[in-house]
Every structure is written in C-alpha cells, then in structure tokens.
mmCIF file of C-alpha atoms and ligand atoms in Angstrom:
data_model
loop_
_atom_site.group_PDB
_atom_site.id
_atom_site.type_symbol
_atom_site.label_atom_id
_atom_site.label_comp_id
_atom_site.label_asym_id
_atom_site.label_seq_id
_atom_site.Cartn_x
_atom_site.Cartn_y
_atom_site.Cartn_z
ATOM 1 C CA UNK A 1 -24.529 23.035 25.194
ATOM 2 C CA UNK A 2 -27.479 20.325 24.977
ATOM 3 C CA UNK A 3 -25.923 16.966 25.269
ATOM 4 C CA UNK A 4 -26.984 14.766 22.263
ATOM 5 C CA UNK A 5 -28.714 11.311 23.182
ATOM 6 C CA UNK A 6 -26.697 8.567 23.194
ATOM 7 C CA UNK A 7 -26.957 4.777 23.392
ATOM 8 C CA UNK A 8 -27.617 2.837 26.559
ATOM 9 C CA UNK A 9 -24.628 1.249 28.000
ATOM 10 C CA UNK A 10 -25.733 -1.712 29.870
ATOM 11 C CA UNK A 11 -23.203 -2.408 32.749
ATOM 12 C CA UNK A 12 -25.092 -5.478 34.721
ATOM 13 C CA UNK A 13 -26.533 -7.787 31.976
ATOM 14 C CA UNK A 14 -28.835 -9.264 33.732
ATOM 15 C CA UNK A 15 -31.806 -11.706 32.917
ATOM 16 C CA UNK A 16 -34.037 -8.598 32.308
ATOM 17 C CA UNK A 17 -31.090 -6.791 30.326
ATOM 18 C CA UNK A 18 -30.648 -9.453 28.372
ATOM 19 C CA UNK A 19 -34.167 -9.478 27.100
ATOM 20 C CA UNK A 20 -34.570 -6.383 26.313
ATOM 21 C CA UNK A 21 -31.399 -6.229 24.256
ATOM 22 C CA UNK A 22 -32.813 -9.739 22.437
ATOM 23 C CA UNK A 23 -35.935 -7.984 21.850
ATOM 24 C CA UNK A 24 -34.196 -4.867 20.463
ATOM 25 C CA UNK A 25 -32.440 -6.728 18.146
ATOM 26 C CA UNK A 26 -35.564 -8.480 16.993
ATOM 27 C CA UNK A 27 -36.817 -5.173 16.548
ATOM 28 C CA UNK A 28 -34.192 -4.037 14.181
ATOM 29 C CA UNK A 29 -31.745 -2.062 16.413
ATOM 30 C CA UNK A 30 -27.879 -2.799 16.764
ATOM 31 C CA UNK A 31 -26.677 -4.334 20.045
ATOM 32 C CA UNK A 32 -22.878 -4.559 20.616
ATOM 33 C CA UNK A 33 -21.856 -6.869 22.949
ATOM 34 C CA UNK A 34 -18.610 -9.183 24.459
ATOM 35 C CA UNK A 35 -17.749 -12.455 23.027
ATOM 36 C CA UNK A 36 -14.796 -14.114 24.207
ATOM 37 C CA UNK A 37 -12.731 -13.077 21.723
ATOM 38 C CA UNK A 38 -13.030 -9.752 20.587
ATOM 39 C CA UNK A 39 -16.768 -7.101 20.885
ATOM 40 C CA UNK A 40 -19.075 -7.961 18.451
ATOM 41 C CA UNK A 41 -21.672 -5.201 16.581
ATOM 42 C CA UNK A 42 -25.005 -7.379 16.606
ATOM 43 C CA UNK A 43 -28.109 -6.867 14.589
ATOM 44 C CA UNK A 44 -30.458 -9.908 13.434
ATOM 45 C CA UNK A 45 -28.980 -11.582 10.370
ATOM 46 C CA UNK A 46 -32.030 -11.939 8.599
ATOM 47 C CA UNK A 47 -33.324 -8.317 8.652
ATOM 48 C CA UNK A 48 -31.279 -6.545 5.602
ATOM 49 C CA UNK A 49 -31.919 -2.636 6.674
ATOM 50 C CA UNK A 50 -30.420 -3.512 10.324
ATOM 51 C CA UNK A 51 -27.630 -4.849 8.445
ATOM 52 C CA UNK A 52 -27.533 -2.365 6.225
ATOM 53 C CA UNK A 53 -26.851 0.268 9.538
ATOM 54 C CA UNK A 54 -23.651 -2.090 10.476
ATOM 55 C CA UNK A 55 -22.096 -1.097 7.067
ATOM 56 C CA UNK A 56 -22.641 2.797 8.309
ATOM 57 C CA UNK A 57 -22.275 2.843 11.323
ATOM 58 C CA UNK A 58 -18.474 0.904 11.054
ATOM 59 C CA UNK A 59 -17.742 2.492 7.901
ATOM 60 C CA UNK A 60 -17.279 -0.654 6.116
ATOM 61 C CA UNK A 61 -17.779 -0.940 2.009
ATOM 62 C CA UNK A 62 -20.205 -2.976 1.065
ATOM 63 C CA UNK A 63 -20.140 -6.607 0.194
ATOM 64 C CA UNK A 64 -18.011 -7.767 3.060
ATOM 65 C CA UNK A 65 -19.504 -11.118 4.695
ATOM 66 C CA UNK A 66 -20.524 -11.165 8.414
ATOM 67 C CA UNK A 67 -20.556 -13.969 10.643
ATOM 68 C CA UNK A 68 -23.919 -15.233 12.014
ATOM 69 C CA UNK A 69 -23.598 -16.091 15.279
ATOM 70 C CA UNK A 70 -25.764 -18.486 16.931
ATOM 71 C CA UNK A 71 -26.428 -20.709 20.234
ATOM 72 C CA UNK A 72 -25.508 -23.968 19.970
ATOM 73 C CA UNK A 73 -24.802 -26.532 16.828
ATOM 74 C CA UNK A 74 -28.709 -27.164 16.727
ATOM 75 C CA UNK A 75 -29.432 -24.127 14.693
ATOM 76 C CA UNK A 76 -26.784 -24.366 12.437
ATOM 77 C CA UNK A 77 -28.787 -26.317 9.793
ATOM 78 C CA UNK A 78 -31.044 -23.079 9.123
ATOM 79 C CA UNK A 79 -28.212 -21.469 8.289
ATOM 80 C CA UNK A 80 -25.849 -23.844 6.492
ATOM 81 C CA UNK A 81 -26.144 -27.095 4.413
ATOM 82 C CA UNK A 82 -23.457 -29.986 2.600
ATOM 83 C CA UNK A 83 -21.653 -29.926 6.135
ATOM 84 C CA UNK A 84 -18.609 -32.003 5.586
ATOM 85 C CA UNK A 85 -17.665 -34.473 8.260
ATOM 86 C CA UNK A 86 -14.699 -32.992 9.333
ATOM 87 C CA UNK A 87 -16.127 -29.812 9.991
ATOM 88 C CA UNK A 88 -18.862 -31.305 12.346
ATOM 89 C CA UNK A 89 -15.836 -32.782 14.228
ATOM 90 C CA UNK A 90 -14.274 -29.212 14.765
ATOM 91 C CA UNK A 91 -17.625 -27.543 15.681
ATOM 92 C CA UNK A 92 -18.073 -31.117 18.643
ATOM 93 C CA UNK A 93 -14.674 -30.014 19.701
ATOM 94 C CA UNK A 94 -14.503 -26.082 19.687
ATOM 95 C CA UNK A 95 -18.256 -24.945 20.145
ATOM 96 C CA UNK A 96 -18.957 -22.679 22.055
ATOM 97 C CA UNK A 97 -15.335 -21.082 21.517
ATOM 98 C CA UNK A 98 -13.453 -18.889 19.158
ATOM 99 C CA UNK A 99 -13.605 -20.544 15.963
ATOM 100 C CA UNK A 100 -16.108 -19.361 12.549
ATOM 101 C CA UNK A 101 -16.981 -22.142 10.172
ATOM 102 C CA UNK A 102 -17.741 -21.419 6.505
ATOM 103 C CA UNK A 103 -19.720 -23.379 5.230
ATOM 104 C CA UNK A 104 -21.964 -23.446 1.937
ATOM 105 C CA UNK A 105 -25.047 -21.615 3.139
ATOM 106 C CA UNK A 106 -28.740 -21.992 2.923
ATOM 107 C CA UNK A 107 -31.617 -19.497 1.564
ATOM 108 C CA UNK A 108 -31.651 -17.858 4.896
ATOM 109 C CA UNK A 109 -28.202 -16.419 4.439
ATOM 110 C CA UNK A 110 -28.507 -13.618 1.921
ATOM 111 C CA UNK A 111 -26.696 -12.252 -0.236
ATOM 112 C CA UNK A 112 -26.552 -8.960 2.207
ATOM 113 C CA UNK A 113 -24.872 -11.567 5.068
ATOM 114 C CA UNK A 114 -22.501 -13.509 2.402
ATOM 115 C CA UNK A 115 -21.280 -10.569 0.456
ATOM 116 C CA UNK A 116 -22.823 -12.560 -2.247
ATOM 117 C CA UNK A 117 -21.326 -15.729 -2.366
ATOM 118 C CA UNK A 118 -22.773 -19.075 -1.675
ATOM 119 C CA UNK A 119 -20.950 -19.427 1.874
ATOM 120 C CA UNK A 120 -21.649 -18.255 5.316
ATOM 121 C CA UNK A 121 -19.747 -17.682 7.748
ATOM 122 C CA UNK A 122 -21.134 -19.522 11.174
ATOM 123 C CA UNK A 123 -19.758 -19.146 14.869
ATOM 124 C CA UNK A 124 -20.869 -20.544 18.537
ATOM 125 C CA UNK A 125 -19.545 -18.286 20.945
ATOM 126 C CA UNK A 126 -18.300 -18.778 24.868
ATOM 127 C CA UNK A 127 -19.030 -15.581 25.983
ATOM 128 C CA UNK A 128 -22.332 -16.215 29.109
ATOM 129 C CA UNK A 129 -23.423 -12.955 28.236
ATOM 130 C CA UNK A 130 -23.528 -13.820 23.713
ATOM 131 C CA UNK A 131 -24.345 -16.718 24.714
ATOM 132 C CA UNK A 132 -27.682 -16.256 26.917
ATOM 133 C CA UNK A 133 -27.891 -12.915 24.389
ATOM 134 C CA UNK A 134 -28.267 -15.305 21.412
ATOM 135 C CA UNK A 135 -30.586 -18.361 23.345
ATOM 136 C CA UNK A 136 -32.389 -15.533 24.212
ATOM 137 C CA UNK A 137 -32.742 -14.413 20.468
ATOM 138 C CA UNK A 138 -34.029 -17.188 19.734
ATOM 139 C CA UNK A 139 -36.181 -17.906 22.263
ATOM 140 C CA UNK A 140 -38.152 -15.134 21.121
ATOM 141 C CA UNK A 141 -38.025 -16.157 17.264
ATOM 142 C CA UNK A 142 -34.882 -14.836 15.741
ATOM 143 C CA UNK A 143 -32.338 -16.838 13.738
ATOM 144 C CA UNK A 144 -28.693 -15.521 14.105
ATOM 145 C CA UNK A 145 -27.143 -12.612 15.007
ATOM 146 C CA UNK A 146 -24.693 -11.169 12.558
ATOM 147 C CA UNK A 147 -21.862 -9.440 14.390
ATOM 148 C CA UNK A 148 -18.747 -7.981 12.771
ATOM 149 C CA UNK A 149 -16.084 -6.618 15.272
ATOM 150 C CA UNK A 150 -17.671 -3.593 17.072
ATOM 151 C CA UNK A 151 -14.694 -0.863 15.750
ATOM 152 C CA UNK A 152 -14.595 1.760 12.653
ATOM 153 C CA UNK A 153 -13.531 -0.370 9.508
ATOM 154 C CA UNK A 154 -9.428 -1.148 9.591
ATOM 155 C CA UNK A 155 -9.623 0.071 13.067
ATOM 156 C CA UNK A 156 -8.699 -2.249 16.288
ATOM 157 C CA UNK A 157 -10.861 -4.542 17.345
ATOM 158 C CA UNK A 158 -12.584 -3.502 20.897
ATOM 159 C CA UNK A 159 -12.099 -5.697 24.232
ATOM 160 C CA UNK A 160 -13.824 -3.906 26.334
ATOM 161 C CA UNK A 161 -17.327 -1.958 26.303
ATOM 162 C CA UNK A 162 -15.404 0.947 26.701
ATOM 163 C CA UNK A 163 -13.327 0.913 23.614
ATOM 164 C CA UNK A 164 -16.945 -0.244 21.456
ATOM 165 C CA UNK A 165 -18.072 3.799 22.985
ATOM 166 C CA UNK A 166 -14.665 5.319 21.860
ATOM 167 C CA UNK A 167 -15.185 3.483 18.422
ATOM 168 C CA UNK A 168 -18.545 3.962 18.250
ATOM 169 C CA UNK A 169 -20.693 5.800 20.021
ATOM 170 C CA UNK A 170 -21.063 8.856 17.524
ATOM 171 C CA UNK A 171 -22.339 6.511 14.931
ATOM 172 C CA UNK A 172 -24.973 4.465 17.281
ATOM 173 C CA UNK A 173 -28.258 5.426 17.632
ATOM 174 C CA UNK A 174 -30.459 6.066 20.710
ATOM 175 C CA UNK A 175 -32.176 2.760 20.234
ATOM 176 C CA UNK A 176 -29.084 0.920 19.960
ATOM 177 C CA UNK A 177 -27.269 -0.372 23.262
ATOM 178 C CA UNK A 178 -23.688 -1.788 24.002
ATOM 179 C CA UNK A 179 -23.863 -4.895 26.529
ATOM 180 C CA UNK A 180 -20.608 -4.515 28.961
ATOM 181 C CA UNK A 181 -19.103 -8.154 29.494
ATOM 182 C CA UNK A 182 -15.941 -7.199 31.194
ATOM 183 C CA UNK A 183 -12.625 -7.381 29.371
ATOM 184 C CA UNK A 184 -12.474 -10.169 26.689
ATOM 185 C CA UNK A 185 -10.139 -13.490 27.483
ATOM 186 C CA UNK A 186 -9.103 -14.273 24.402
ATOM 187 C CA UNK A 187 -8.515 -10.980 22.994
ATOM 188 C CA UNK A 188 -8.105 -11.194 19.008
ATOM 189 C CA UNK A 189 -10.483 -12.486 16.814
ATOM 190 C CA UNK A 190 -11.858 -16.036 16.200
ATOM 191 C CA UNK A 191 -9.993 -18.750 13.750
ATOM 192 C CA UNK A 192 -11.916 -18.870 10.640
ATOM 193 C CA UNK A 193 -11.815 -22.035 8.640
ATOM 194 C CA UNK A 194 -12.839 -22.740 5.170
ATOM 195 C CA UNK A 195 -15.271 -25.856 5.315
ATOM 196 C CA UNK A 196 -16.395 -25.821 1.937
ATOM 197 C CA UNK A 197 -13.599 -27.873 0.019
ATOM 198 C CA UNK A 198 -12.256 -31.700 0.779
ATOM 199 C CA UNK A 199 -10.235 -30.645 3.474
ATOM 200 C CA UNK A 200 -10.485 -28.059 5.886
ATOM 201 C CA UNK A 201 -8.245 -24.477 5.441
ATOM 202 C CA UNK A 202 -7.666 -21.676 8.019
ATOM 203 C CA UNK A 203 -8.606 -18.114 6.699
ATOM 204 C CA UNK A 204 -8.036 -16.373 9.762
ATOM 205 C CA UNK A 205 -5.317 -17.717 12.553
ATOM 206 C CA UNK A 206 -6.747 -17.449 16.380
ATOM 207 C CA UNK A 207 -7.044 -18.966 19.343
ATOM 208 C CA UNK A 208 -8.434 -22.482 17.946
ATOM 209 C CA UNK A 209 -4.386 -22.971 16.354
ATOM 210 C CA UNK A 210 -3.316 -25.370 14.016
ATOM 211 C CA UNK A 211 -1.840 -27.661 16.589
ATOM 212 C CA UNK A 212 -5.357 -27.802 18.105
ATOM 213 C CA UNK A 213 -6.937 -28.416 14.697
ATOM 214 C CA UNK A 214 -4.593 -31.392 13.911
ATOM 215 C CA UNK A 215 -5.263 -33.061 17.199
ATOM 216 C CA UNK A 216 -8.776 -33.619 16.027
ATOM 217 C CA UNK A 217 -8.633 -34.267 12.229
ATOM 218 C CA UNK A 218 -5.440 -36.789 12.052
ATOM 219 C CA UNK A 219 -3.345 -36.534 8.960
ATOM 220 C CA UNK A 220 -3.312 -32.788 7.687
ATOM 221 C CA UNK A 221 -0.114 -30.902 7.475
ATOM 222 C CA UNK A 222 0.296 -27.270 8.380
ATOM 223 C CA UNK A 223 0.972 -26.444 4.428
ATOM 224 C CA UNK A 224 -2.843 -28.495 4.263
ATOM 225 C CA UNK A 225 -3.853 -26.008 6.783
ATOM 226 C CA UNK A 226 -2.447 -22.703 5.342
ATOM 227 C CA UNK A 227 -2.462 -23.315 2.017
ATOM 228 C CA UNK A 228 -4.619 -20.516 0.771
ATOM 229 C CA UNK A 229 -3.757 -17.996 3.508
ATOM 230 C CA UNK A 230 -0.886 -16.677 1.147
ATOM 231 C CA UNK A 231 -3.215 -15.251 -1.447
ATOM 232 C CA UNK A 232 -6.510 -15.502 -0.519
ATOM 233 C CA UNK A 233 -9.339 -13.198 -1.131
ATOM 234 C CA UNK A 234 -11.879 -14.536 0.982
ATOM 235 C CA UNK A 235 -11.744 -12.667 4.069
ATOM 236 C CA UNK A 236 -10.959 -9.355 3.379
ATOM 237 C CA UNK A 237 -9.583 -8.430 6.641
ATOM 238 C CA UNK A 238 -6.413 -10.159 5.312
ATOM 239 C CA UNK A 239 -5.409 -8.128 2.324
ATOM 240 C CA UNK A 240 -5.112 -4.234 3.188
ATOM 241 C CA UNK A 241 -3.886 -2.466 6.555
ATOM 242 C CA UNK A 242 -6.122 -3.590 9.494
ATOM 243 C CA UNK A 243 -6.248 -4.133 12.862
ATOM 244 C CA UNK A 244 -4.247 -1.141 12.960
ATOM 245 C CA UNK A 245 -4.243 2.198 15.511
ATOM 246 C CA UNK A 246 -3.296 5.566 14.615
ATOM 247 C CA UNK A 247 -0.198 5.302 15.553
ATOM 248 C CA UNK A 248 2.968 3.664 13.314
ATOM 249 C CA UNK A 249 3.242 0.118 14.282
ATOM 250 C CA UNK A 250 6.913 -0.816 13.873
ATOM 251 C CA UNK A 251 7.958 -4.908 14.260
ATOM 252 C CA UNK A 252 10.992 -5.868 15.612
ATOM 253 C CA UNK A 253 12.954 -2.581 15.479
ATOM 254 C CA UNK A 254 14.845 -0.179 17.832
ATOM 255 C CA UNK A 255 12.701 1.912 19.511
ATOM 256 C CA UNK A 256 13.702 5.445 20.660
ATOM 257 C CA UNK A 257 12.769 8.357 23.022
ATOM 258 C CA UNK A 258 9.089 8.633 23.420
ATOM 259 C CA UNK A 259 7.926 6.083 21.035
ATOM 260 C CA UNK A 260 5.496 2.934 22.756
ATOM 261 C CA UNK A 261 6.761 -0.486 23.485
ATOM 262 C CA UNK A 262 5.615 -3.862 23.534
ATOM 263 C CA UNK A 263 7.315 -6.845 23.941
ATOM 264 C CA UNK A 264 7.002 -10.378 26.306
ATOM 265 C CA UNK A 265 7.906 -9.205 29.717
ATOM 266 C CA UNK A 266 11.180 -11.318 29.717
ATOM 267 C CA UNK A 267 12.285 -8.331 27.335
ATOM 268 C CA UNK A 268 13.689 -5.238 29.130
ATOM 269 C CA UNK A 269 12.256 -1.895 28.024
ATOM 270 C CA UNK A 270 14.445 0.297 25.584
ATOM 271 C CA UNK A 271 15.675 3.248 27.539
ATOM 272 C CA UNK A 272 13.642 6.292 26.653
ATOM 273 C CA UNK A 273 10.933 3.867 25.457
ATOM 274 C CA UNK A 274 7.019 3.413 26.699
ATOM 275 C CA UNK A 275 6.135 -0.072 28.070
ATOM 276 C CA UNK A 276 2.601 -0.100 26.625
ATOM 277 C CA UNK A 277 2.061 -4.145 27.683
ATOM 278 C CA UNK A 278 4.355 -6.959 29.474
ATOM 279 C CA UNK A 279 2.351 -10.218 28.672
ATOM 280 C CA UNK A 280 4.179 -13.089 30.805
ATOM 281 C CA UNK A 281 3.086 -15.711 27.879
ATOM 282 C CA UNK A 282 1.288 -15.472 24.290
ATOM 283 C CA UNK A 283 -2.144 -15.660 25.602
ATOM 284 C CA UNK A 284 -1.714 -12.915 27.570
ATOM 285 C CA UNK A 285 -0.205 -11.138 24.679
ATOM 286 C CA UNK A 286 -3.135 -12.117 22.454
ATOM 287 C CA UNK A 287 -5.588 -10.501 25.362
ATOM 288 C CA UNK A 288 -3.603 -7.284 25.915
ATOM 289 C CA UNK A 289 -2.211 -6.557 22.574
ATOM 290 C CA UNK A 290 -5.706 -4.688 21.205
ATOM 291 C CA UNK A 291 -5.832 -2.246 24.193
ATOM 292 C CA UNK A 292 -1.753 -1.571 24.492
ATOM 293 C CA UNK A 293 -2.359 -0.337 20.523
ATOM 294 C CA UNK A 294 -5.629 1.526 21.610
ATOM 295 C CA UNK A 295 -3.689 3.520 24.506
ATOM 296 C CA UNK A 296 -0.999 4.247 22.303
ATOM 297 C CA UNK A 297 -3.291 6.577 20.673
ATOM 298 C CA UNK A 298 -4.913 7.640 23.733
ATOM 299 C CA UNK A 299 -1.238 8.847 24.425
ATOM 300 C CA UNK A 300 -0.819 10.162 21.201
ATOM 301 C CA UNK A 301 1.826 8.285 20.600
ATOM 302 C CA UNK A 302 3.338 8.427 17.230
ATOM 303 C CA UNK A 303 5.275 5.116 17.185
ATOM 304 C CA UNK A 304 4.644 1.731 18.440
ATOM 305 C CA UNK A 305 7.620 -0.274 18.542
ATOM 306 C CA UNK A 306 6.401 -4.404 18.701
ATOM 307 C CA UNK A 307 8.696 -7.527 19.625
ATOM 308 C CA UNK A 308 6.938 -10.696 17.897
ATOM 309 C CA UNK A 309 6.698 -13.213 20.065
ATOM 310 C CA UNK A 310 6.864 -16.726 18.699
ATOM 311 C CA UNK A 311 4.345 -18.610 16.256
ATOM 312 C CA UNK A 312 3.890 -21.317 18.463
ATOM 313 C CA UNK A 313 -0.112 -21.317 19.418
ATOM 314 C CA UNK A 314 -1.861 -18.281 19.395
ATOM 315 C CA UNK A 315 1.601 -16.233 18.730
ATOM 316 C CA UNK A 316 0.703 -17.375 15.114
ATOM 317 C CA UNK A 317 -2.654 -15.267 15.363
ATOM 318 C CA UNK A 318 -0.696 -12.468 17.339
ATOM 319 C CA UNK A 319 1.660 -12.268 14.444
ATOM 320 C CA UNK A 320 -0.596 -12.399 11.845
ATOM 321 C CA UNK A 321 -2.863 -9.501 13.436
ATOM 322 C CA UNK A 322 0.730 -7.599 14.094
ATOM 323 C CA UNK A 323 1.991 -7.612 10.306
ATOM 324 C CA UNK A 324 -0.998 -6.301 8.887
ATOM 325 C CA UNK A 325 -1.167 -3.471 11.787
ATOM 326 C CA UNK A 326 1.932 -2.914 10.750
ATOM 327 C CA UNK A 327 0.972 -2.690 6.828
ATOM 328 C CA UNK A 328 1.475 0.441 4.956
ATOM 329 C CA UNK A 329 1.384 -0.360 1.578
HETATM 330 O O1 TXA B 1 -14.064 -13.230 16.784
HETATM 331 C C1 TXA B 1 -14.719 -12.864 15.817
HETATM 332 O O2 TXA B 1 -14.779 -13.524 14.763
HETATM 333 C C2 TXA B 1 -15.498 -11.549 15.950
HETATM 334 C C3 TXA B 1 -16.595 -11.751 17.001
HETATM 335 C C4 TXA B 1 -17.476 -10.555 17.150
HETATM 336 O O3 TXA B 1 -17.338 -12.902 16.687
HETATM 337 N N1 TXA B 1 -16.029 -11.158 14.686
HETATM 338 C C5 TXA B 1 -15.250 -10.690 13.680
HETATM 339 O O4 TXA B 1 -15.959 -10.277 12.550
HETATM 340 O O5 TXA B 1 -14.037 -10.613 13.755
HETATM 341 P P1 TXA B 1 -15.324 -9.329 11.435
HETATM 342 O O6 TXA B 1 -16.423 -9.061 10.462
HETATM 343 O O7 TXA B 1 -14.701 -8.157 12.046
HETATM 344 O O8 TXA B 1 -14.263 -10.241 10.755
HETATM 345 C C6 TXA B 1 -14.710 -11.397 10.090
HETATM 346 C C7 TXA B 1 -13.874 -11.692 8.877
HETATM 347 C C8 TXA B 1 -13.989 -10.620 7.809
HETATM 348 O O9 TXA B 1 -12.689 -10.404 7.260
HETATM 349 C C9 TXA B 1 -14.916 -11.258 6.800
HETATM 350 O O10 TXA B 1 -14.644 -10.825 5.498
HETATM 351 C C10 TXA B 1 -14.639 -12.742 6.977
HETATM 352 O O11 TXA B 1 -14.413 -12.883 8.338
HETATM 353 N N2 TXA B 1 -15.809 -13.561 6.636
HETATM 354 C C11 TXA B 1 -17.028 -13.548 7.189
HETATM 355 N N3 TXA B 1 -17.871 -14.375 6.540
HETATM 356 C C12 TXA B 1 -17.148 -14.944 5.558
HETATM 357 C C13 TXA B 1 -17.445 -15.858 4.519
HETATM 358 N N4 TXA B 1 -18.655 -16.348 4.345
HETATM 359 N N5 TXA B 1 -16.434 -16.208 3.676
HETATM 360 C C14 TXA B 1 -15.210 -15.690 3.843
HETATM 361 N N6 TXA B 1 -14.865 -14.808 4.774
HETATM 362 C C15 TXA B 1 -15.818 -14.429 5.622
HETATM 363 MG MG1 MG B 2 -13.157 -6.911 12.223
#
C-alpha cells in the first residue's frame, strides 16, 4: 500500500529548523509546536485562510477566539490597545509564562482571530523553542502567531509532539510541520484573564493561580477574581465537555476491576484498579494528568477513576480541567 505523505516532524529544533518553520508560517502553512504549557497549532494571525485551516484541521466551529502569541511585551501594542494598569503589572510579572491577557484589541486582530468581538486574546510564552519560533517570526516580518491547543476540538490537550501526531497528523498537510520540544512542564493550559473591565477576572484557572495574582495587584478578593467564571460565556472551552478522552472520567468514586486510576501518590491503588499517574505534588499532577487520560485510551480503557487533589495552586486549574473532562451533560 503507498504510504500517504505526511508532515515533517522536526525532532532537533535547531537555529536552521527554526527558520524554516518561521518562514513556513509566514508562508501560510500550520506549524505545531511546545509551549510550556500545553502544544500549540500555529499559523500567522494575520493571514485569515491559514486560520481558516486551524478551524479544519481541529474540527473546531467557527467563531471561537485564538490567542496570538507573541515575543516579548514590545509587540503587544500592534495587537492590543486601552491597556489598563493592572494588566501591564501582570504581563512585568508573568511574561514569558503561562498566562493569556485579553485585552480590547486593535485593527490587526480580526474578526477571524476574536471570534468577532472587540478583544484579543494575547500571550508571551516560556517555551526556548515558541519563544526563538516567534522572535524568529518576527524577525522576518510577521506579527503573532495564533495557536489554539494542537488536539481535535473537546479532545485533550497534547504535551508532547507525539500526542500533536496521534491528534493530528491525518488532518495536517505535507507543508505543515510539528516542532518536538520535549514533554511540556507545566502541562495544562495557560490562566486567562479578562483585562478589559476595572479590575482584572480569571477566565481560565492555570498555572499563574490566584494566590500569585494577588501578590501583585494588592486588594482583590478571590470572589473579585472568579466572579464571572460561574457563568461566563467568554471562553468557550468552559461551557460543554472538554478536555476530555474517550474514556469515562469518573471524580472521586470507587474504582473497580480494570478501570484506570489516578490519584496523588500518597493514595494507594484500588485493588483490581490501573495506576495511570502517581504525581508526588499538584504540579506534577498538572504535568502528567493530560497524558495519564491519553493512555487510558491507548489502553482502551473504558473508565478513568480520578482523586481531586486540593485547590490550593494549580490543583484549582487541575480541578477545573477534571470536572469538565468529567462532563456529560
Ligand atoms: O496554554 C494555552 O493557552 C495554549 C497554548 C498553545 O498557548 N493555548 C490554548 O488555546 O489553550 P485554546 O484555543 O485551546 O484555548 C483558549 C481558550 C478558548 O476557550 C478560547 O475560546 C479562549 O481561550 N479565548 C481566546 N481568545 C479569547 C478572547 N479574546 N476572549 C475570550 N476568550 C478567549
Ligand atoms: Mg484547547
């Protein structure tokens, strides 16, 4: 049988590599690649067919906003103006890191980026590779890279360059590559945080947690913080199922014979159970939890059986992303 082409998989991303991918993206192709929190599906964020292909080839509906990511604060008044004081405070303390700003967007964001409204969504990342990926970009004219989370829509999120080919890599074309950064630290997606009203509001818990937030703007109270993460419509990815694997994901219940397990390793395994994951602390429960899911279904595993750990830091991320897996409504 004649093997179909496929997209390059870049394992060594060096100086050369990482031209080549900038100039592929300038050119209109899709380049996934790692960030420090989660693999992100690249294309330039002012060239509307290339987005267009990130809608197909993640099987997303249409009108969802994508983040832009870019280099450094420098470049973020192209894409965003009105930028409240507090939120220049959070981007000094957390840039490059795992935290998206929205903030009331210039013309260059379109209405193909912002799903139409008059916000975009902005993020530095950590990552050396995104990071000399996007200088790079830039370097040779570009303005931001958009990059949703490299995975089918609803799907998990990928860690490693791996997953992005499982999720992928019938949908990506020969053009398109996927940059391999080794496993991602953080492992779940960045906070996002409203920036467009008097007061700063998180959309999206993640590794940038509330404690972290109130260290650097004094006076807000975690209700200040949260207060539209009950019913907001903003970000999608917090109303239906997401985040979630084939298999069931079951929270805080008795597992049985042959189902998977996860749980803090001070928990024992179930008898009968599968120990998918035994993270020591929440951060290394934030950075295995995506893959533990993903080999549940490489097991074929029906049921995944999850102990929440606590809310305290990034647990309150980990149990966010858990209760929507978990959705089934
Ligand atoms: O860590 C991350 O944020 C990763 C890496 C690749 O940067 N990206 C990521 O993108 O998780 P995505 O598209 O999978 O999730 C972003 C969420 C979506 O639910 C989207 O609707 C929301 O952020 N979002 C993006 N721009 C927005 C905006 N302008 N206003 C409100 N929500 C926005
Ligand atoms: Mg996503």
């Amino acid at each position: 049988m004649q093997q179909l082409p496929t997209m390059a998989i870049i394992l060594n991303c060096t100086e050369s590599a990482i031209k080549d991918a900038a100039t592929s993206l300038i050119s209109g192709n899709l380049v996934a690649f790692p960030t420090e929190t989660v693999y992100g599906l690249g294309a330039d964020a002012t060239n509307e067919d290339a987005i267009a292909r990130i809608y197909t080839v993640k099987g997303r509906p249409t009108g969802h906003p994508i983040i832009v990511h870019i280099s450094s604060m420098a470049h973020l008044d192209k894409w965003a103006r009105e930028i409240p004081e507090y939120a220049i405070k959070l981007a000094r303390s957390f840039w490059p890191g795992p935290m998206t700003l929205i903030l009331p967007r210039t013309a260059l964001a379109k209405d193909f980026i912002t799903g139409e409204q008059d916000n975009v969504g902005i993020r530095v990342p950590s990552h050396t590779v995104a990071l000399e990926l996007l200088k790079e970009f830039e370097f040779q004219g570009g303005s931001g890279v958009a990059a949703p989370s490299a995975n089918r829509f609803g799907a998990v999120s990928p860690t490693t360059a791996k997953a992005v080919e499982l999720e992928l890599g019938n949908y990506l074309s020969p053009s398109d590559q996927i940059l391999d950064g080794g496993h991602c630290d953080v492992g779940i997606e960045s906070t996002i945080i409203d920036c467009t009203g008097k007061t700063p509001i998180i959309l999206r818990p993640g590794a940038i947690t509330i404690e972290m937030i109130q260290k650097v703007i004094i006076g807000l109270t975690e209700s200040d913080l949260y207060s539209a993460l009950s019913d907001q419509i903003k970000a999608p990815g917090s109303l239906e199922s997401h985040y979630a694997p084939k298999a069931k994901v079951v929270l805080n219940g008795r597992s049985g014979n042959g189902d998977g397990f996860i749980a803090l390793s001070s928990i024992p395994t179930p008898s009968g159970s599968i120990r998918l994951a035994s993270p020591a602390d929440n951060e290394e429960f934030a950075r295995v939890l995506y893959q533990a899911l993903r080999s549940a279904d490489s097991s074929g595993l029906q049921n995944v059986y999850v102990v929440l750990p606590s809310r305290v830091g990034i647990g309150a991320a980990i149990n966010d992303r858990l209760r929507k897996a978990a959705f089934s409504g």
